[in-house]
Coordinates of C-alpha atoms in Angstrom, one line a residue:
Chain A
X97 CA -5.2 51.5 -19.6
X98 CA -3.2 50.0 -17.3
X99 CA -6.3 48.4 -15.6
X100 CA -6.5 46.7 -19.2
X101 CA -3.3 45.8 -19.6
X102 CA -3.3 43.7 -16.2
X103 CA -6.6 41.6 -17.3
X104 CA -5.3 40.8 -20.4
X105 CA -2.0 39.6 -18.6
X106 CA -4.0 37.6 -16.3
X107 CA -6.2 35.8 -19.2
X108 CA -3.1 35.5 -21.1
X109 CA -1.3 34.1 -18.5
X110 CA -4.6 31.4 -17.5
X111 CA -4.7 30.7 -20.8
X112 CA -0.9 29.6 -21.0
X113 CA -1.0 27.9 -18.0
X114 CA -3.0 24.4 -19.1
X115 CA -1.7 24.6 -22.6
X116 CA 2.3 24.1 -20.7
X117 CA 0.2 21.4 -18.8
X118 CA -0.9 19.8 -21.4
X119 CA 2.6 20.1 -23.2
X120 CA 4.2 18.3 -20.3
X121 CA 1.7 15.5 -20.1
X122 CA 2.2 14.5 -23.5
X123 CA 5.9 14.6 -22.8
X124 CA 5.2 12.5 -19.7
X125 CA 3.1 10.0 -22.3
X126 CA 5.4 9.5 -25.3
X127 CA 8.3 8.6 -21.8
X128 CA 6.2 6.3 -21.0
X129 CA 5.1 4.9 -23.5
X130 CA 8.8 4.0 -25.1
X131 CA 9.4 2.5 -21.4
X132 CA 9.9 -0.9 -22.8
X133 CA 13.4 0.2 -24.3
X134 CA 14.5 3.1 -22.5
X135 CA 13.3 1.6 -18.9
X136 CA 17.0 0.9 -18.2
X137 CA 18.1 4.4 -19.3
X138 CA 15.2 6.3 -17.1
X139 CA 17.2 7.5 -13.5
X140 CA 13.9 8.8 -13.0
X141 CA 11.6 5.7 -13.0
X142 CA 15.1 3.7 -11.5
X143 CA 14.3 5.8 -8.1
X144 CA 10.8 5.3 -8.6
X145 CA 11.3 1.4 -8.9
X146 CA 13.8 1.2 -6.0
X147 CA 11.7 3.7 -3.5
X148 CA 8.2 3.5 -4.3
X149 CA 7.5 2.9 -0.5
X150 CA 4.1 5.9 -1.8
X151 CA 2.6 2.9 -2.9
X152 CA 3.5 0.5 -0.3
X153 CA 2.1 2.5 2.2
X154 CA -0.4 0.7 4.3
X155 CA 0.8 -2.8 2.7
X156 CA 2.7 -3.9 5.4
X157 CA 1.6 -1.1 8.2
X158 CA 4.9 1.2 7.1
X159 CA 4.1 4.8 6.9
X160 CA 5.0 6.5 3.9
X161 CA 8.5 8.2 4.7
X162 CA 9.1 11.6 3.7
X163 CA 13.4 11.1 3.1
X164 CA 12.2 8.3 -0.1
X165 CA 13.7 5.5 1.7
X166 CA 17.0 6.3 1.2
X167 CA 19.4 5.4 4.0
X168 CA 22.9 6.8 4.8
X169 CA 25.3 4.7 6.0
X170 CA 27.4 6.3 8.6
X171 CA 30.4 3.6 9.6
X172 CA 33.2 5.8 10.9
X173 CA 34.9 2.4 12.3
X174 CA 34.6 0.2 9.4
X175 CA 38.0 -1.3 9.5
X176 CA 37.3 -2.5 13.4
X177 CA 34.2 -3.5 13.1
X178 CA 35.1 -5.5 10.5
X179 CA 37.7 -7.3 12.7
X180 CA 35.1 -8.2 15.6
X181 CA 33.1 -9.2 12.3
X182 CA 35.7 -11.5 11.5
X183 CA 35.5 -12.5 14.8
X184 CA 31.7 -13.0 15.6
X185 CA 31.7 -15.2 12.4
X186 CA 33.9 -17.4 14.0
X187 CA 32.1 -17.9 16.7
X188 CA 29.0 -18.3 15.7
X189 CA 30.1 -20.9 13.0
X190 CA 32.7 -23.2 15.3
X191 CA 30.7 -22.7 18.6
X192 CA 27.2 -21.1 18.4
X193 CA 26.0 -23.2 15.0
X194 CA 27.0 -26.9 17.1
X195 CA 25.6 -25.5 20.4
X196 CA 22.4 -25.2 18.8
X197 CA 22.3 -28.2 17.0
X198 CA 22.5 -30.1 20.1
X199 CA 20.0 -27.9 21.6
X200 CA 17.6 -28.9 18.7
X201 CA 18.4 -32.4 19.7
X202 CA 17.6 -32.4 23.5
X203 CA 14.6 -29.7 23.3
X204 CA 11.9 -30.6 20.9
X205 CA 10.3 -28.1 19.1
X206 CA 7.1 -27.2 21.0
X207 CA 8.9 -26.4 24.2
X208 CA 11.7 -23.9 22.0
X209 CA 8.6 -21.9 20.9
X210 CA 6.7 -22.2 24.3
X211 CA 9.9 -21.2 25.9
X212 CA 10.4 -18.2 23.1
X213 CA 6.7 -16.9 24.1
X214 CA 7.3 -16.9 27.5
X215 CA 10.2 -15.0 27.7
X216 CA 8.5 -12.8 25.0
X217 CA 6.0 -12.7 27.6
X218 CA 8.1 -11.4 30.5
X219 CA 9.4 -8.3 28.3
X220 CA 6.1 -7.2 28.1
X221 CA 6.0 -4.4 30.9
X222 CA 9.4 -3.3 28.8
X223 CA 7.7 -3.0 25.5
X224 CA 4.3 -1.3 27.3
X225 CA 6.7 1.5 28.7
X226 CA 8.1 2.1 25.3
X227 CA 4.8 2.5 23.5
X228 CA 3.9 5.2 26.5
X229 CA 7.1 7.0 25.8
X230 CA 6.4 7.0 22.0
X231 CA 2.6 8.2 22.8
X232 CA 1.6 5.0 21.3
X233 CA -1.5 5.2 23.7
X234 CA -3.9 2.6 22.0
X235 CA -0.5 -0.1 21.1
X236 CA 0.2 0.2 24.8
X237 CA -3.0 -0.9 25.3
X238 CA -3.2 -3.7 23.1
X239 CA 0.3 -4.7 24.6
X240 CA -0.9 -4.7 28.4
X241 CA -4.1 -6.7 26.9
X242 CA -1.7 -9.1 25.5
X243 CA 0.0 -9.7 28.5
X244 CA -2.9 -10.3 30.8
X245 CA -4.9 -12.8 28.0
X246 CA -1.3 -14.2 27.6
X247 CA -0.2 -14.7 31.3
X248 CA -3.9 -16.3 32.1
X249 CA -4.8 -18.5 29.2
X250 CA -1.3 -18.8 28.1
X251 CA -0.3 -20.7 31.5
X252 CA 2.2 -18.2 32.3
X253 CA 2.9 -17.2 29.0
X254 CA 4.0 -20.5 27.7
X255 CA 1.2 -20.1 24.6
X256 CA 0.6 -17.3 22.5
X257 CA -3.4 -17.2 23.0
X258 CA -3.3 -14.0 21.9
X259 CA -1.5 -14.4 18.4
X260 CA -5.0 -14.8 16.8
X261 CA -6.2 -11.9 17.6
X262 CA -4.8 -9.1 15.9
X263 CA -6.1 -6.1 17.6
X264 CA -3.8 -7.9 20.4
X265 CA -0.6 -7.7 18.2
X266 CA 1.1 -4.2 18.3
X267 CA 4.5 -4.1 16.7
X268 CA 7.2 -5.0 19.3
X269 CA 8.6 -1.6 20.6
X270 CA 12.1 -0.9 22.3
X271 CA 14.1 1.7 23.4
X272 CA 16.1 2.4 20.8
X273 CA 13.3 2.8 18.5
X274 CA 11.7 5.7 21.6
X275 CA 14.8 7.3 21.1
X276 CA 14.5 7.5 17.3
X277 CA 11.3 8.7 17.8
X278 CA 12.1 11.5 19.5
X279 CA 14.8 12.9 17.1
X280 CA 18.0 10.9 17.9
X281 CA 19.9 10.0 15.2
X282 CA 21.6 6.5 14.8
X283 CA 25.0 7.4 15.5
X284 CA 27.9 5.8 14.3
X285 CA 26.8 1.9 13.3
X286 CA 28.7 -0.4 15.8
X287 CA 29.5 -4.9 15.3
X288 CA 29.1 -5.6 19.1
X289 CA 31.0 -8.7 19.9
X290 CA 28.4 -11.5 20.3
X291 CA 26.1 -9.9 19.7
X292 CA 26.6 -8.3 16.1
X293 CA 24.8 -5.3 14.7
X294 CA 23.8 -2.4 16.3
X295 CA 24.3 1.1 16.3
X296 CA 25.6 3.9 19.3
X297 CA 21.6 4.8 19.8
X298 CA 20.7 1.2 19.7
X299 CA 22.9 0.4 22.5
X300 CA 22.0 2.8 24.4
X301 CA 18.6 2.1 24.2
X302 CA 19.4 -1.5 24.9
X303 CA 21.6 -0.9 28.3
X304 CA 18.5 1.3 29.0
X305 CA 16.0 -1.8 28.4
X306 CA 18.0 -3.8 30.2
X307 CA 17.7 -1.3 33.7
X308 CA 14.1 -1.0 32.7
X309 CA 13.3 -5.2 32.6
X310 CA 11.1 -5.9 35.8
X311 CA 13.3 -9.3 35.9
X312 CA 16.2 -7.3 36.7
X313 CA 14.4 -5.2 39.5
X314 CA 13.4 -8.2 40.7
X315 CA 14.7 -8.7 44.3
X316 CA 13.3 -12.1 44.9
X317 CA 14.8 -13.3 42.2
X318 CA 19.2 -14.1 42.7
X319 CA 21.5 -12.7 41.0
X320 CA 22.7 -16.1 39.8
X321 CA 19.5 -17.2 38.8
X322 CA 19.1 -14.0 36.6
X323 CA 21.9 -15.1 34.5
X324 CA 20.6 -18.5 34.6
X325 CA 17.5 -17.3 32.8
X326 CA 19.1 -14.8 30.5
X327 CA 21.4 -17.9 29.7
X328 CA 18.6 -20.1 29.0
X329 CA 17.2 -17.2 26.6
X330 CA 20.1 -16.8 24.5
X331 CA 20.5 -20.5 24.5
X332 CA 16.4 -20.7 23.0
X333 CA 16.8 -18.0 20.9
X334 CA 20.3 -19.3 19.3
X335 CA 19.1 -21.8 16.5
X336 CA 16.8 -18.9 15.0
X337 CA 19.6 -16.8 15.3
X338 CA 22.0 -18.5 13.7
X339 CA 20.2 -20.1 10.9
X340 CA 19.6 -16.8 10.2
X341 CA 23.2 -15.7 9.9
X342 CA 23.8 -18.8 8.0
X343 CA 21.1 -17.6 5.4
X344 CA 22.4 -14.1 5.2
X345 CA 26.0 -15.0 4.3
X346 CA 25.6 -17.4 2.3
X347 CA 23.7 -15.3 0.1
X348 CA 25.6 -12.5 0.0
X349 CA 28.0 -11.3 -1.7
X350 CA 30.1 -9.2 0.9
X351 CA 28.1 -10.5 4.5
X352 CA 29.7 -7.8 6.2
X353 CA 27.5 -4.9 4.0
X354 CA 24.3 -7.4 3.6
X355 CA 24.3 -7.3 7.5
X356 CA 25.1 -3.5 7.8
X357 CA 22.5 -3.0 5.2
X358 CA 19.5 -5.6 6.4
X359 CA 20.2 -4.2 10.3
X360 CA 19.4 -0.4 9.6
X361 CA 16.9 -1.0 6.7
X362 CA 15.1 -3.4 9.9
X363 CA 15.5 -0.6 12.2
X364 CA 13.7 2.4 9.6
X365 CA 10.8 -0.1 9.2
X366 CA 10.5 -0.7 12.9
X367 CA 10.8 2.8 14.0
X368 CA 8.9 4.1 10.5
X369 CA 5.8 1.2 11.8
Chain B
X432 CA -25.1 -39.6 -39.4
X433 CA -21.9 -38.7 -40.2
X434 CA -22.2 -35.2 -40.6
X435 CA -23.8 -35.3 -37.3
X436 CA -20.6 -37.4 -35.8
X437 CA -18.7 -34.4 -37.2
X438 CA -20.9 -31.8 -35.9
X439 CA -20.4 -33.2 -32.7
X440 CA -16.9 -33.5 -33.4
X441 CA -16.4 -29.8 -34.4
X442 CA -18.7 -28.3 -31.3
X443 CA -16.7 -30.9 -28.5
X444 CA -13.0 -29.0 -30.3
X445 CA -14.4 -25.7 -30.1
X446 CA -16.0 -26.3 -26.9
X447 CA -12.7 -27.8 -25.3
X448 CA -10.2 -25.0 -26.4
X449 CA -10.2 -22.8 -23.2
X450 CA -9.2 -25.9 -21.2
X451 CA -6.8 -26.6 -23.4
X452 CA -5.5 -23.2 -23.2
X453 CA -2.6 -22.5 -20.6
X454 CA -4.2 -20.7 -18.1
X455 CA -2.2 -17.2 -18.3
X456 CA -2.0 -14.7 -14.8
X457 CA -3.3 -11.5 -15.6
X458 CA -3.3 -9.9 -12.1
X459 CA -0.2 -9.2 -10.8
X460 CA -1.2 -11.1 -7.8
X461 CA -1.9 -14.4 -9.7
X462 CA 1.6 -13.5 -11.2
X463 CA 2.9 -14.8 -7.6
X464 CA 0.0 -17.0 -6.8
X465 CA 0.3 -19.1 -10.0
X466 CA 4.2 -19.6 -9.5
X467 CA 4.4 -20.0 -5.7
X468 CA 1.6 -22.8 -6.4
X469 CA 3.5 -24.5 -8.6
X470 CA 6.3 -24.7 -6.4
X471 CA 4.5 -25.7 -3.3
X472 CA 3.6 -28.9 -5.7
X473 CA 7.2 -29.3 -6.4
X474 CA 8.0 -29.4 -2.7
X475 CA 5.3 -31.5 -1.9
X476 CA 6.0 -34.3 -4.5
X477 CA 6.3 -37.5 -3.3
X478 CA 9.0 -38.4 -5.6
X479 CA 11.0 -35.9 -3.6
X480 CA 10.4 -37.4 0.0
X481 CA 13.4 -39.0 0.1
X482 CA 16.1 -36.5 -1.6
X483 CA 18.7 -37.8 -2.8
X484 CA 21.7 -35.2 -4.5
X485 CA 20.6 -36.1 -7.9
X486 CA 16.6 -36.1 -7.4
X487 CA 17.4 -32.9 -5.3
X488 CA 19.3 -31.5 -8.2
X489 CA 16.3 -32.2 -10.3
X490 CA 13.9 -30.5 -8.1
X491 CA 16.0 -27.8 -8.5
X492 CA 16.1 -27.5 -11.8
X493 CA 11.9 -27.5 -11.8
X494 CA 11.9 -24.9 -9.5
X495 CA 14.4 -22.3 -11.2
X496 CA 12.6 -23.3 -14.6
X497 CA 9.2 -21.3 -12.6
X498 CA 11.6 -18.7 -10.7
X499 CA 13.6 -17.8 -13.6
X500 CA 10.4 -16.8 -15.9
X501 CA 8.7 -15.1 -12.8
X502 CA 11.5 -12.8 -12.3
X503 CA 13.3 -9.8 -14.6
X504 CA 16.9 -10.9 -13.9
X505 CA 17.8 -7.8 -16.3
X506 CA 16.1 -5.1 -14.7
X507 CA 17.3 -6.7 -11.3
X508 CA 21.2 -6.8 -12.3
X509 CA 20.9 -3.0 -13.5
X510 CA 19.0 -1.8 -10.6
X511 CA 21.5 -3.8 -8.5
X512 CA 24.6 -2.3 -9.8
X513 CA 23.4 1.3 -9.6
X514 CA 25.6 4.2 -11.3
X515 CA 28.2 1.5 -11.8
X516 CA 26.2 -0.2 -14.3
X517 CA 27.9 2.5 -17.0
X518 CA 31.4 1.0 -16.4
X519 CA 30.4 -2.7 -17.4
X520 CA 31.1 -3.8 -21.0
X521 CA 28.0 -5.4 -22.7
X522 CA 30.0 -9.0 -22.3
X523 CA 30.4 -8.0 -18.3
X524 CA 27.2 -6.6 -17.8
X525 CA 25.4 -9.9 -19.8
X526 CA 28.2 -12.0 -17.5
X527 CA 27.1 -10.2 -14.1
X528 CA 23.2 -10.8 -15.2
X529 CA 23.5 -14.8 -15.4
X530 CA 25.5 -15.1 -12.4
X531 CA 24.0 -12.8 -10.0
X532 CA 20.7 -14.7 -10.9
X533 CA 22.7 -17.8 -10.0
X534 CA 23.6 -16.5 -6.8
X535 CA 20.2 -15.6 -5.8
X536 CA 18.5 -19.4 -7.3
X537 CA 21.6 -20.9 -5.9
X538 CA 20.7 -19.7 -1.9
X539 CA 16.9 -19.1 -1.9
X540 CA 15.7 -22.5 -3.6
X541 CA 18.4 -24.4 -1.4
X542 CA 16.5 -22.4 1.5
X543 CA 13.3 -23.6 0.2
X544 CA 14.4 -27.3 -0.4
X545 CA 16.0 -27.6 3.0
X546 CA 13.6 -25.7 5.0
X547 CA 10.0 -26.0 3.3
X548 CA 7.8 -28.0 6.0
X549 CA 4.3 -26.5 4.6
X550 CA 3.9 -23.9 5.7
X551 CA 0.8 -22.0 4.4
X552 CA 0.8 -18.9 2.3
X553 CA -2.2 -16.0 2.4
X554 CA -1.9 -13.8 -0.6
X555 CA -3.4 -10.6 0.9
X556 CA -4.0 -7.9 -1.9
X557 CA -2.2 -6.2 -4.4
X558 CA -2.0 -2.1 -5.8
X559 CA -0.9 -1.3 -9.0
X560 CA 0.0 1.9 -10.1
X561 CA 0.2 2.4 -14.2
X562 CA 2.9 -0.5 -15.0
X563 CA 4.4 -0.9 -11.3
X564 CA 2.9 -3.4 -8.9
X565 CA 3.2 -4.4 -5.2
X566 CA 1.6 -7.6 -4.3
X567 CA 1.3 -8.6 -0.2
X568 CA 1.6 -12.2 1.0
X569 CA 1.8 -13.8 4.5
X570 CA 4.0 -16.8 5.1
X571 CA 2.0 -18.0 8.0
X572 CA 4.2 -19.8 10.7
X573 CA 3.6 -22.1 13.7
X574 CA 6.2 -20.7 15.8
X575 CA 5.6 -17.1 15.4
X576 CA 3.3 -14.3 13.4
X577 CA 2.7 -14.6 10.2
X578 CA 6.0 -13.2 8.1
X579 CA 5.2 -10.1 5.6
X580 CA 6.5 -10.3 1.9
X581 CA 5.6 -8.0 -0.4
X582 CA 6.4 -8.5 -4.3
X583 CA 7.1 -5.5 -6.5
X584 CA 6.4 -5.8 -10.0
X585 CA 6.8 -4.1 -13.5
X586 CA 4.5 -4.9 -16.2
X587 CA 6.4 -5.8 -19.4
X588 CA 4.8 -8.8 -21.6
X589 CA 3.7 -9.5 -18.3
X590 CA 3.9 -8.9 -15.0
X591 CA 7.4 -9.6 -13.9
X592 CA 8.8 -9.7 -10.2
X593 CA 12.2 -7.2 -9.4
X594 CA 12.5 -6.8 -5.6
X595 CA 11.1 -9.0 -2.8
X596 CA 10.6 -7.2 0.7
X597 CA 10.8 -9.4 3.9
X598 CA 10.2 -7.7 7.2
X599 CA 10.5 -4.4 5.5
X600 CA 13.5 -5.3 4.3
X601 CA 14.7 -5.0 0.3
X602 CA 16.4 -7.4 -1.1
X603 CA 17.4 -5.0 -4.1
X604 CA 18.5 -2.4 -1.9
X605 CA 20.5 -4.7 0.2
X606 CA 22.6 -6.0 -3.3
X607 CA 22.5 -2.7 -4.5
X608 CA 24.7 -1.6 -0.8
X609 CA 27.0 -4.4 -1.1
X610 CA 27.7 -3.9 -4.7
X611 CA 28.2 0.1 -4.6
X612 CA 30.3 -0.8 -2.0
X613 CA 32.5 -3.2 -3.5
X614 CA 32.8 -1.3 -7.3
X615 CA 33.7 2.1 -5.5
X616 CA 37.2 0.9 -5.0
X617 CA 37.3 -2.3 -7.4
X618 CA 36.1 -3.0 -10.7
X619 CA 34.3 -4.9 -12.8
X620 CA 36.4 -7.7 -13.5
X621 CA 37.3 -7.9 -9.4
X622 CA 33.3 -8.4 -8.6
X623 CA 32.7 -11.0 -11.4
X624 CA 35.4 -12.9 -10.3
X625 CA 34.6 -12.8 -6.7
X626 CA 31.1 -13.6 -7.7
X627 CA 32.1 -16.5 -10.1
X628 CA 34.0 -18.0 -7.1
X629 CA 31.4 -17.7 -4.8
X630 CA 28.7 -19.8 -7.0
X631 CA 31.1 -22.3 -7.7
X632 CA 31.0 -23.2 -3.9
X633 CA 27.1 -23.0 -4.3
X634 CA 27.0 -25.0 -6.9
X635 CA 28.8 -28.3 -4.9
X636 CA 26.7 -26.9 -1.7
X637 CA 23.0 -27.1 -3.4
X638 CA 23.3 -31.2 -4.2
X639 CA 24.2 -31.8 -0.9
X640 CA 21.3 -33.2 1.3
X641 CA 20.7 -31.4 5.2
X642 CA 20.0 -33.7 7.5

């Protein structure tokens, strides 16, 4: 009897189970179908629209995150990083922005980019480690192939020979990035001055970059003449920089959260890559 | 004779009507390929070679004419504005959607004007997924490796573009940060006059020519 009773139960129960389905599909149907007036009132489809990185997922190389994109801002220090903010702005606008333009002037164009590769170049034993310490086996690879086809045919690194070759082009890996990897959080998210946007990890991890860069391990190579060519970096990668600042605030409506914003959503898709 | 004339008449009409037809983008990816095109022509001109603040004004004006029907402005503002969107009026929220759009043709087009030097553009592929779309594109560069965009789309009369990512970076999400964080200590009237400020400096700043 009770035997009985359990099997109908069960058939009862299987029964009920696509009919509910089937109830909810329709129900799913007639929302969407109505979209085109109620698509404003939907919270549901609003955090579809704003994190459908599901079906973005191997557009770009990003791998489909698990937290739906969302990211917390964690700015214990607001007030003062706003002030060096305040500050950076200045500088870059009254002395970085004409330092560059001048630069423009005297370097033409080819040798700014043949000068960005090569010191691209240089950092590649940096970027190697980090794909190791990630367990990025195969992007290490591809880096260390990069710097050998780029060091060779690229006269010392001065051309990118290996820019057409896309097996050769591994996303550009750092330390702050190996540290995310392994379960560090960001920490609190820090205006550097000079430098701008960063975060407590992100320092870290660039201090940690820094010791690790064969150039500074370098014995045969001066002191002086290491600031020389860290100088001459900077000074190459300045007009980028800054036209890129330019861009950013004058679009914005409050630069100080575009930047906050752009800087960590950069960093999820670089560590997330 | 004549009704062979008209014949030939009637079959050359029929005949003709698809060219005559404006060619309509179906695919969400010729949704951004047809546009994008058109604008490339724009840049390229030869009437615009030598800008001057009026003729670059009236490039302008061509070019937000294609943006502005490529893009849902509406959808945009709201997803923009978040939870807050509740506490606009209908006069605030309508005020908020033209100048926002302002803000982002005022900055991007100047961009485009000051900055376009040809560079080549590689639509890659697109997904679609019932009435959402996401189109890739590389902006290939001299300097560097080609630049990422991808388009994300929502199909209403058709295909309409609502958030551009660069670099993995959203454009939506990064209004939508700096707008929660404005309207969760000021209101509505505070961020549409900071915004109407704002645009009124764009406005002088897009006819001026960069050297």
């Amino acid at each position: 009897m009770i035997k009985n009773f359990f099997a109908f139960t069960i058939i009862f129960v299987c029964f009920l189970i696509p009919q509910a389905k089937a109830v909810e599909n329709k129900n799913m149907e007639k929302h969407s179908g109505d979209s085109q007036e109620s698509i404003l009132a939907d919270s549901e489809l609003e955090n579809s629209l704003l994190n459908d990185d599901d079906m973005l997922t191997d557009m770009d190389g990003t791998k489909s995150t698990k937290n739906n994109g969302a990211i917390k801002v964690y700015d214990p220090i607001e007030p003062f990083n706003r002030k060096i903010f305040a500050f950076n702005d200045k500088v870059y606008i009254y002395i970085f922005d004409p330092v560059s333009k001048t630069y423009k002037k005297i370097v033409p164009s080819f040798a700014r980019t043949g000068l960005k590769n090569f010191f691209s170049n240089l950092k590649s034993p940096l970027r190697i480690a980090n794909n190791l310490l990630q367990g990025k086996f195969k992007n290490a690879g591809a880096e260390t192939g990069r710097f050998f086809v780029n060091t060779i045919l690229g006269f010392l690194g001065f051309f990118d020979s290996a820019k057409k070759f896309k097996p050769l082009n591994p996303p550009a890996e750092d330390l702050g990035q190996t540290f995310a990897k392994w379960g560090i959080g960001s920490g609190p998210y820090l205006v550097l001055p000079l430098l701008g946007a960063s975060n407590l990890r992100d320092l870290t991890g660039m201090a940690g970059d820094i010791y690790i860069n064969p150039l500074n391990q370098l014995d045969s190579i001066s002191t002086e003449d290491k600031y020389y060519i860290k100088g001459e970096e900077t000074l190459n990668a300045m007009p980028d920089n800054v036209d890129l600042y330019k861009t950013l605030k004058q679009s914005a409506f409050d630069p100080y959260t575009s930047l906050r914003n752009a800087y960590m959503q950069l960093r999820t898709h670089e560590i997330n890559r | 004779m004549i009704k062979k004339t008209l014949y030939t008449c009637l079959i050359i009409c029929l005949l003709s009507t698809p060219l005559f037809a404006k060619p309509e983008a179906k695919t969400p990816l010729q949704s951004i390929k047809m546009p994008t095109e058109k604008i490339i022509h724009i840049l390229k001109d030869p009437k615009y070679k030598q800008l001057t603040p009026d003729l670059k004004e009236e490039q302008w004006n061509k070019i937000w004419g294609i943006v502005k029907d490529s893009f849902d402005f509406g959808l945009i503002s709201r997803l923009a504005l978040g939870r807050y969107w509740k506490k606009f009026s209908n006069d605030q929220s309508t005020q908020f959607k033209r100048l926002f759009a302002e803000l982002l043709g005022n900055t991007y087009i100047s961009k485009i004007q000051d900055n376009f030097t040809n560079q080549k553009i590689a639509y890659i592929k697109e997904k679609i997924k019932e009435k959402r779309a996401a189109v890739l594109v590389h902006v290939e560069l001299t300097s560097s490796k080609p630049v990422p965009m991808i388009y994300k789309l929502i199909k209403k009369k058709k295909w309409l573009i609502y958030d551009v990512k660069i670099e993995g970076m959203s454009m939506l999400k990064n209004y939508r940060s700096q707008f929660n964080d404005f309207l969760f200590k000021k209101t509505p009237e505070q961020l549409l006059s900071v915004l109407d400020k704002k645009i009124k400096t764009l406005r002088v700043q897009r006819k001026t020519i960069k050297k």
